[in-house]
Amino acid sequence: MALIFYSKDDLDRFELWSQALKQELPDLEIRPWDAPGDLDEIEYALLWKPPSGILKKFARLKAIFSMGAGVDALLSDPELPKDVPVCRMVDESLTQGMIEYSVLHVLRHHREQPFLDELKRAGTWDAFASPLASERRVGVMGLGVIGGAVAEALANLGFRVSGWSRGPRNISGVQCYHGPNSLPHFLEDVEILVCLLPLTEETESILNSELFSQMPKKSCLINAGRGGQQVEEDILDALESGQLAYVTLDVFQEEPLPPDHAFWKHPRVTITPHNAAVTAAQSATKMVAENIRRLASGKTPLNEVNLKAGY
Ligand code: GLV
């Protein structure tokens, strides 16, 4: 029984993941990408952002595990082995990380901290009163494991939270909308929008001029979903026109963000290097191990991706 590991991300060290997995499954052989051994012995693949076509050489794969919550890179592979379950990562490290990131940046925008930073740079003392959270409408797009937990955390802080997702959801303290027809209604009074959607055909380029124009003027955007969801020219135009006041982005159409991109120097854009939430090997390997045990005893794996829906 062997597992092949692939990640080019410095955050995902092979030694860390293999040690953590070994603790859970001592009989599992964990092989790095450049030393796969006999390919027919590979039954599992644990990967982050694999290039297309790299899995087709493993003829005996029983499951493909994503190291991240988003499986867009995996599913965009036209040669992804057929009839092999793909599982996305669901782990407390990702959920907690995304709660922290969203709460931090919602509060920053709510309390107008970027504007206060501008005042400081200008040497201006201007004491204004911020509204209370109960007077601030925050919208969360994507209400899965992560988005649902974020919406709940924001509601617990007292914000007026609404959420939008593909299918119906019920979250205590959150006004839930679903489906494309309800999107304008969801957006109409959202002052701070948090995007945590998966990247699918339906969500590609969803953060565009038309969407921004349905929000109140001077609203704020936080995107920790995927860069493919944002039309970056439209974000710059909306900042220019004042439709968007401030923006926080963790994801970009091209990553790393190219050095000459206008976002780097834009005074009203906060950038983080796609590290809003990082999967922690120690906890995440528990789900991978559990899935290997389940598959070995003929059960269906947890967190299996719906290939049709794309997440
Ligand atoms: C990070 O981007 C993830 O998908 O987990």
XYZ file of C-alpha atoms and ligand atoms in Angstrom:
316
model
C 0.000 0.000 0.000
C 1.683 3.212 -1.154
C 0.800 6.890 -1.469
C 2.424 9.388 -3.814
C 2.890 12.983 -2.608
C 3.036 16.043 -4.867
C 3.316 19.707 -3.935
C 5.622 22.441 -5.150
C 4.429 24.771 -2.395
C 7.130 25.575 0.180
C 4.461 25.443 2.872
C 3.866 21.731 2.245
C 7.046 19.938 3.217
C 7.121 16.249 2.321
C 8.829 15.289 5.613
C 6.114 17.009 7.639
C 3.242 15.320 5.831
C 4.881 11.896 5.648
C 5.757 11.916 9.357
C 2.222 12.929 10.312
C 0.689 10.297 8.013
C 3.041 7.608 9.304
C 1.780 8.228 12.820
C -1.745 7.499 11.628
C -0.961 4.646 9.232
C 2.383 2.971 10.026
C 1.950 0.427 7.181
C 1.479 3.037 4.492
C 4.503 3.737 2.292
C 4.682 7.425 1.481
C 6.703 8.290 -1.599
C 7.870 11.683 -2.804
C 7.054 12.677 -6.377
C 10.587 12.243 -7.687
C 10.974 8.715 -6.244
C 7.659 6.956 -6.955
C 9.097 3.401 -7.132
C 6.873 0.764 -8.753
C 3.933 2.765 -10.160
C 1.552 -0.180 -9.812
C 1.974 -0.081 -6.046
C 0.596 3.453 -5.817
C -2.982 3.332 -4.580
C -3.386 6.863 -3.240
C -2.271 10.314 -4.325
C -2.040 13.342 -2.012
C -1.546 16.515 -4.012
C -1.598 20.271 -4.188
C -1.977 22.042 -7.537
C -0.690 19.223 -9.736
C 0.030 20.052 -13.382
C -2.354 18.374 -15.835
C -1.686 14.812 -16.898
C 0.599 13.745 -14.081
C -1.753 11.184 -12.544
C -2.508 9.115 -15.610
C 0.567 6.901 -15.143
C -0.835 5.402 -11.938
C -3.124 2.603 -13.145
C -4.153 1.342 -9.704
C -5.209 4.531 -7.953
C -8.038 4.078 -5.443
C -8.407 7.721 -4.395
C -7.028 11.195 -5.013
C -6.735 13.490 -1.987
C -6.438 17.258 -2.341
C -4.263 19.008 0.252
C -6.455 22.083 -0.093
C -10.152 22.821 0.139
C -10.266 23.975 -3.474
C -10.016 21.256 -6.100
C -10.184 23.461 -9.206
C -6.569 22.732 -10.236
C -7.177 18.979 -9.960
C -10.487 19.013 -11.800
C -9.164 21.138 -14.647
C -6.955 18.174 -15.635
C -8.512 16.666 -18.797
C -6.566 13.473 -18.099
C -7.667 13.054 -14.495
C -8.111 9.275 -13.964
C -11.765 8.330 -14.430
C -13.823 6.551 -11.782
C -11.364 7.377 -8.993
C -12.898 9.339 -6.098
C -11.435 12.810 -5.508
C -11.622 14.125 -1.932
C -11.249 17.757 -0.945
C -9.570 18.775 2.282
C -11.828 19.554 5.202
C -9.795 20.380 8.265
C -9.994 22.585 11.334
C -6.775 24.375 10.281
C -8.437 25.604 7.084
C -11.747 26.479 8.698
C -10.145 28.259 11.661
C -7.629 30.044 9.411
C -10.386 31.333 7.182
C -12.479 32.456 10.161
C -9.489 34.429 11.495
C -8.735 35.969 8.093
C -12.342 36.936 7.407
C -12.955 38.347 10.886
C -9.696 40.335 10.749
C -10.460 41.934 7.398
C -14.186 42.450 7.962
C -13.342 44.259 11.206
C -10.622 46.278 9.448
C -13.099 47.449 6.827
C -15.911 47.857 9.333
C -13.768 50.103 11.548
C -12.298 51.847 8.462
C -8.746 51.021 9.493
C -7.341 51.448 5.948
C -8.798 54.990 5.937
C -7.327 55.647 9.407
C -3.953 54.476 8.050
C -4.314 57.041 5.238
C -5.111 59.763 7.796
C -2.038 58.795 9.779
C 0.178 59.016 6.691
C -1.246 62.507 6.061
C -0.725 63.492 9.733
C -4.460 64.159 10.149
C -6.382 63.727 13.423
C -10.023 63.138 12.505
C -12.086 61.438 15.199
C -15.204 59.948 13.645
C -17.597 57.408 15.080
C -17.882 54.033 13.359
C -21.261 52.311 13.237
C -21.706 49.262 15.458
C -21.504 45.764 14.008
C -25.272 45.503 14.425
C -25.600 48.338 11.917
C -23.235 46.793 9.365
C -24.400 44.387 6.672
C -21.837 41.731 5.742
C -22.431 39.232 2.930
C -20.682 35.887 2.589
C -20.641 34.139 -0.792
C -20.220 30.388 -0.397
C -21.760 28.679 2.616
C -20.015 25.311 2.687
C -17.950 24.031 5.621
C -15.709 27.136 5.566
C -18.166 29.837 4.423
C -20.827 28.605 6.821
C -18.406 28.753 9.776
C -17.249 32.242 8.735
C -20.825 33.524 8.408
C -21.641 32.129 11.845
C -18.541 33.681 13.433
C -19.407 37.085 11.949
C -23.005 36.774 13.146
C -21.692 35.932 16.633
C -19.745 39.210 16.575
C -23.043 40.999 16.067
C -22.850 41.781 12.330
C -25.985 41.636 10.197
C -24.894 38.706 8.081
C -26.424 37.376 4.927
C -25.096 34.502 2.874
C -25.410 33.294 -0.684
C -24.786 29.801 -1.983
C -25.669 27.529 -4.872
C -28.129 25.383 -2.925
C -30.312 26.241 0.098
C -28.651 26.509 3.538
C -29.864 27.154 7.014
C -27.426 28.880 9.392
C -28.463 30.329 12.696
C -28.299 34.150 12.711
C -27.604 34.332 8.962
C -30.093 35.358 6.294
C -29.491 32.773 3.582
C -30.097 33.247 -0.132
C -29.436 30.717 -2.873
C -29.259 30.455 -6.621
C -28.474 33.002 -9.335
C -31.924 34.636 -9.224
C -31.487 35.724 -5.609
C -28.016 37.220 -6.153
C -29.200 40.830 -6.790
C -31.393 40.702 -3.697
C -28.515 39.355 -1.588
C -26.161 42.071 -2.858
C -28.391 45.106 -2.567
C -27.431 46.102 0.970
C -24.096 44.262 1.420
C -21.475 46.783 2.577
C -18.673 44.245 3.076
C -18.633 41.245 0.750
C -16.570 38.155 1.606
C -16.075 35.666 -1.234
C -15.307 32.083 -0.177
C -16.776 30.298 -3.186
C -15.166 27.338 -4.920
C -13.989 28.028 -8.469
C -16.369 26.377 -10.919
C -17.777 27.251 -14.347
C -20.592 29.063 -12.550
C -18.369 31.160 -10.295
C -15.644 32.055 -12.795
C -15.419 35.868 -13.170
C -18.420 36.307 -10.851
C -16.757 39.280 -9.103
C -17.208 41.745 -11.947
C -18.499 45.280 -12.633
C -22.073 44.151 -12.889
C -21.953 42.481 -9.482
C -20.216 45.458 -7.835
C -22.862 47.812 -9.288
C -25.551 45.886 -7.403
C -23.896 46.632 -4.053
C -24.199 49.972 -2.252
C -21.650 52.587 -3.312
C -18.352 52.542 -1.334
C -18.667 48.913 -0.327
C -15.680 46.680 0.429
C -14.624 43.374 -1.090
C -12.638 40.545 0.481
C -11.754 37.617 -1.792
C -10.201 34.524 -0.254
C -11.826 32.145 -2.759
C -9.943 31.905 -6.044
C -8.382 34.473 -8.363
C -10.385 33.101 -11.300
C -13.503 34.509 -9.664
C -12.349 38.104 -9.920
C -12.140 40.345 -12.986
C -9.149 42.383 -11.899
C -9.709 45.243 -14.376
C -13.254 45.586 -13.036
C -11.969 45.762 -9.453
C -9.592 48.591 -10.424
C -12.412 50.421 -12.273
C -14.758 50.028 -9.299
C -12.075 51.426 -6.957
C -11.551 54.324 -9.364
C -15.263 55.157 -9.576
C -15.779 54.792 -5.813
C -18.178 51.884 -6.255
C -15.688 49.906 -4.150
C -13.976 51.770 -1.323
C -11.379 49.173 -0.268
C -10.430 45.679 -1.293
C -8.570 42.810 0.416
C -7.368 40.020 -1.845
C -5.692 36.750 -0.933
C -6.018 35.222 -4.401
C -5.186 36.424 -7.899
C -5.670 35.481 -11.533
C -1.928 34.886 -11.693
C 0.004 33.747 -8.602
C 2.468 34.902 -7.457
C 1.003 38.298 -8.362
C 3.236 39.676 -11.182
C 5.612 42.437 -9.949
C 4.148 45.060 -12.299
C 0.506 44.440 -11.326
C -1.418 47.595 -10.393
C -2.623 45.996 -7.130
C 0.867 46.142 -5.576
C 0.961 49.913 -5.316
C -2.748 50.647 -5.105
C -3.395 52.502 -1.821
C -6.813 50.937 -1.349
C -5.891 47.331 -2.053
C -4.589 45.010 0.669
C -2.742 41.973 -0.621
C -1.954 38.705 1.132
C 0.013 35.935 -0.638
C -2.670 33.208 -0.797
C -2.088 32.341 2.845
C -5.479 33.193 4.355
C -5.725 29.580 5.475
C -2.984 26.988 5.182
C -3.616 23.271 5.674
C -1.786 21.977 8.768
C -0.272 18.539 8.097
C -0.691 17.337 11.696
C -4.468 17.658 11.748
C -5.182 17.234 8.029
C -3.515 13.831 7.760
C -6.160 12.470 10.150
C -8.838 12.875 7.478
C -6.602 11.353 4.801
C -5.874 8.383 7.067
C -9.539 7.988 7.926
C -10.382 7.934 4.220
C -7.734 5.307 3.477
C -9.167 3.149 6.287
C -12.686 3.664 4.957
C -11.724 2.750 1.408
C -9.828 -0.325 2.632
C -13.000 -1.538 4.343
C -15.190 -0.880 1.314
C -16.827 2.317 2.598
C -17.243 5.529 0.619
C -14.685 8.226 1.510
C -15.502 11.412 3.396
C -15.640 14.767 1.594
C -15.808 13.268 -1.849
C -15.997 15.892 -4.583
C -19.092 16.032 -6.731
C -17.330 16.060 -10.096
C -20.365 17.508 -11.850
C -20.751 20.435 -9.433
C -16.961 20.928 -9.367
C -16.432 21.063 -5.594
C -6.430 26.948 -0.464
O -6.463 27.745 -1.332
C -7.260 25.782 -0.420
O -7.964 25.495 -1.401
O -7.241 25.092 0.602
